[in-house]
DNA sequence: GTAAATATTCTTGCATACAAGAAATCAATT
DNA sequence: AATTGATTTCTTGTATGCAAGAATATTTAC
């Protein structure tokens, strides 16, 4: 047991929430989780409080923890913020791109091309994440990078739903193309605008998301 | 004990860190804190883990918690992000401003005028916070508002130092004036730019901050 | 039969206990 | 005297225990 139990629990419960094993609104019983993971209540409690601090669960005094259900409106708000800070990362990346950054972005982009043309939306999901992370890194703002990764992670389940929408993978990849161009050209404002549009879920994209959310 | 102990501890320790009672790098001993606040170790531990999740303390396995020392570079990064999301809030506020929002912003602005012309930098600090929060609220994006408040809070000690710099209060207030104009005019892009500039600490402002930080 | 009041059970919140790892002290050897 | 090794002390990490509030079941009155 090289890593401590609380961290492990936190990750496991977090993954459970993200992968929808624990549904939104579901109550997370301390003893139940404790026996399930073969530990005592104490580390479970500590893990739950951490998830509470992150915003994944809500702890009501004396009434236990429940998985937060963001609801369409809040999800829209989160995407709105995500679009903006991704745009910021793109803008900074365009100005601060190093040779290493350039290589990482192009490599991820090439992988996206493969999984996209193969029509493998699960693989694309993974490669897409690498692509975006490469841009965060290229912003050379570690704090921003951490924020982006955290938000990206929280929106993960909804992004995944989005990719299932017809033609979304192909559209996404073609948008990546323009983004890469802007980044390599050092065009900060264009990179910002393109990334913002790429991430934001306006109009019918939002309707699609809500529709997909309801029947899962 | 109407409110739970952990929340209270979290706030107290957080305030201790922000007000520099607990210096960066300082080790936070569990039993020491427990006896000091008259509770057992368990809630102290839980509070520390929450602060860890927020990013205010670092918990090294088996070696206790220490107050994180961000260092000038990281602080710069945080201000860079803060500038951007405040700009975003301003942009949204300009487009979505309601009558209530308008009243709240103007009221805070008027208070800023009073404390500014009185030369009371502590009062200005408080009124300034109200002004900025009014803008967050006017963005009508609750998630963004929460993010802004959290970041604002983490940067609080450094903002405070900034206001001590000669003429900074007067400069800040005059910038508020232009921001209010842009908001009332519904000029989203101008509001964004002005707020971004208002918050960001470029060039000599950053040098001033670092200089003030070192000898406190 | 239904609703309110009471009793019982369950669950959380905090305290305490115990084990194991890290730091500190002390001793021994060079 | 200094450095390394062993021992002791101290601190953290996890488990368990106990009390108080919430949920639930049961009973009683209408």
Coordinates of C-alpha atoms in Angstrom, one line a residue, chain A residues 95-201:
Chain A
X95 CA 2.0 33.2 -28.6
X96 CA 4.2 30.9 -26.5
X97 CA 4.5 27.8 -28.6
X98 CA 7.8 26.0 -28.3
X99 CA 9.2 23.3 -30.6
X100 CA 8.3 20.7 -28.0
X101 CA 4.7 22.0 -27.8
X102 CA 4.4 22.0 -31.5
X103 CA 5.5 18.4 -31.8
X104 CA 3.1 17.2 -29.0
X105 CA 0.2 19.0 -30.6
X106 CA 0.9 17.6 -34.1
X107 CA 1.4 14.1 -32.7
X108 CA -2.0 14.2 -30.9
X109 CA -3.6 15.7 -34.0
X110 CA -2.2 12.9 -36.2
X111 CA -3.7 10.3 -33.7
X112 CA -7.0 12.1 -33.9
X113 CA -6.9 11.8 -37.6
X114 CA -6.4 8.1 -37.4
X115 CA -9.2 7.4 -34.9
X116 CA -11.5 9.8 -36.6
X117 CA -11.2 8.3 -40.1
X118 CA -11.5 4.8 -38.5
X119 CA -14.8 6.0 -37.0
X120 CA -13.7 4.8 -33.6
X121 CA -15.3 7.3 -31.3
X122 CA -13.9 5.8 -28.1
X123 CA -10.4 6.1 -29.4
X124 CA -11.1 9.6 -30.7
X125 CA -12.3 10.5 -27.3
X126 CA -8.9 9.5 -25.8
X127 CA -6.9 11.2 -28.6
X128 CA -9.0 14.3 -28.4
X129 CA -8.1 14.6 -24.7
X130 CA -4.4 14.4 -25.5
X131 CA -4.8 17.1 -28.2
X132 CA -6.5 19.5 -25.8
X133 CA -4.0 18.8 -23.0
X134 CA -1.2 19.5 -25.4
X135 CA -2.7 22.9 -26.0
X136 CA -3.1 23.6 -22.2
X137 CA 0.6 22.7 -21.7
X138 CA 1.6 25.0 -24.6
X139 CA -0.1 27.9 -22.8
X140 CA 2.9 27.7 -20.4
X141 CA 0.6 28.6 -17.5
X142 CA 0.5 25.7 -15.1
X143 CA -2.3 27.1 -13.0
X144 CA -4.5 27.5 -16.1
X145 CA -3.5 24.0 -17.2
X146 CA -4.6 22.6 -13.9
X147 CA -7.9 24.5 -14.1
X148 CA -8.5 23.3 -17.6
X149 CA -7.8 19.7 -16.7
X150 CA -10.1 19.8 -13.7
X151 CA -13.0 21.3 -15.6
X152 CA -12.4 19.0 -18.6
X153 CA -12.6 16.1 -16.2
X154 CA -15.9 17.3 -14.6
X155 CA -17.4 17.7 -18.1
X156 CA -16.1 14.4 -19.3
X157 CA -19.3 12.4 -19.2
X158 CA -21.2 15.1 -21.2
X159 CA -18.4 15.4 -23.8
X160 CA -18.6 11.7 -24.3
X161 CA -22.3 11.9 -24.9
X162 CA -21.7 14.7 -27.4
X163 CA -19.3 12.6 -29.5
X164 CA -22.1 10.0 -30.0
X165 CA -24.1 12.6 -31.9
X166 CA -24.0 11.9 -35.6
X167 CA -21.0 13.3 -37.5
X168 CA -19.7 15.0 -34.4
X169 CA -16.4 13.2 -34.5
X170 CA -15.7 14.3 -38.1
X171 CA -16.8 17.8 -37.4
X172 CA -14.6 17.9 -34.3
X173 CA -11.6 16.7 -36.2
X174 CA -12.0 19.3 -39.0
X175 CA -12.2 22.0 -36.3
X176 CA -9.0 20.7 -34.9
X177 CA -7.4 21.3 -38.3
X178 CA -8.1 25.0 -38.3
X179 CA -7.0 25.3 -34.7
X180 CA -3.7 23.8 -35.4
X181 CA -3.2 26.1 -38.3
X182 CA -3.9 29.2 -36.1
X183 CA -1.6 27.9 -33.5
X184 CA 1.3 27.3 -35.9
X185 CA 0.7 30.6 -37.5
X186 CA 0.9 32.3 -34.1
X187 CA -2.5 33.9 -34.6
X188 CA -3.6 34.2 -31.0
X189 CA -7.0 35.8 -31.5
X190 CA -7.9 33.3 -34.2
X191 CA -6.8 30.4 -32.0
X192 CA -8.9 31.8 -29.2
X193 CA -12.0 32.2 -31.3
X194 CA -11.8 28.8 -32.9
X195 CA -11.2 27.0 -29.6
X196 CA -14.0 28.9 -28.0
X197 CA -16.4 27.8 -30.7
X198 CA -15.0 24.3 -30.7
X199 CA -15.8 23.8 -27.0
X200 CA -18.9 25.8 -26.6
X201 CA -22.3 24.1 -27.0

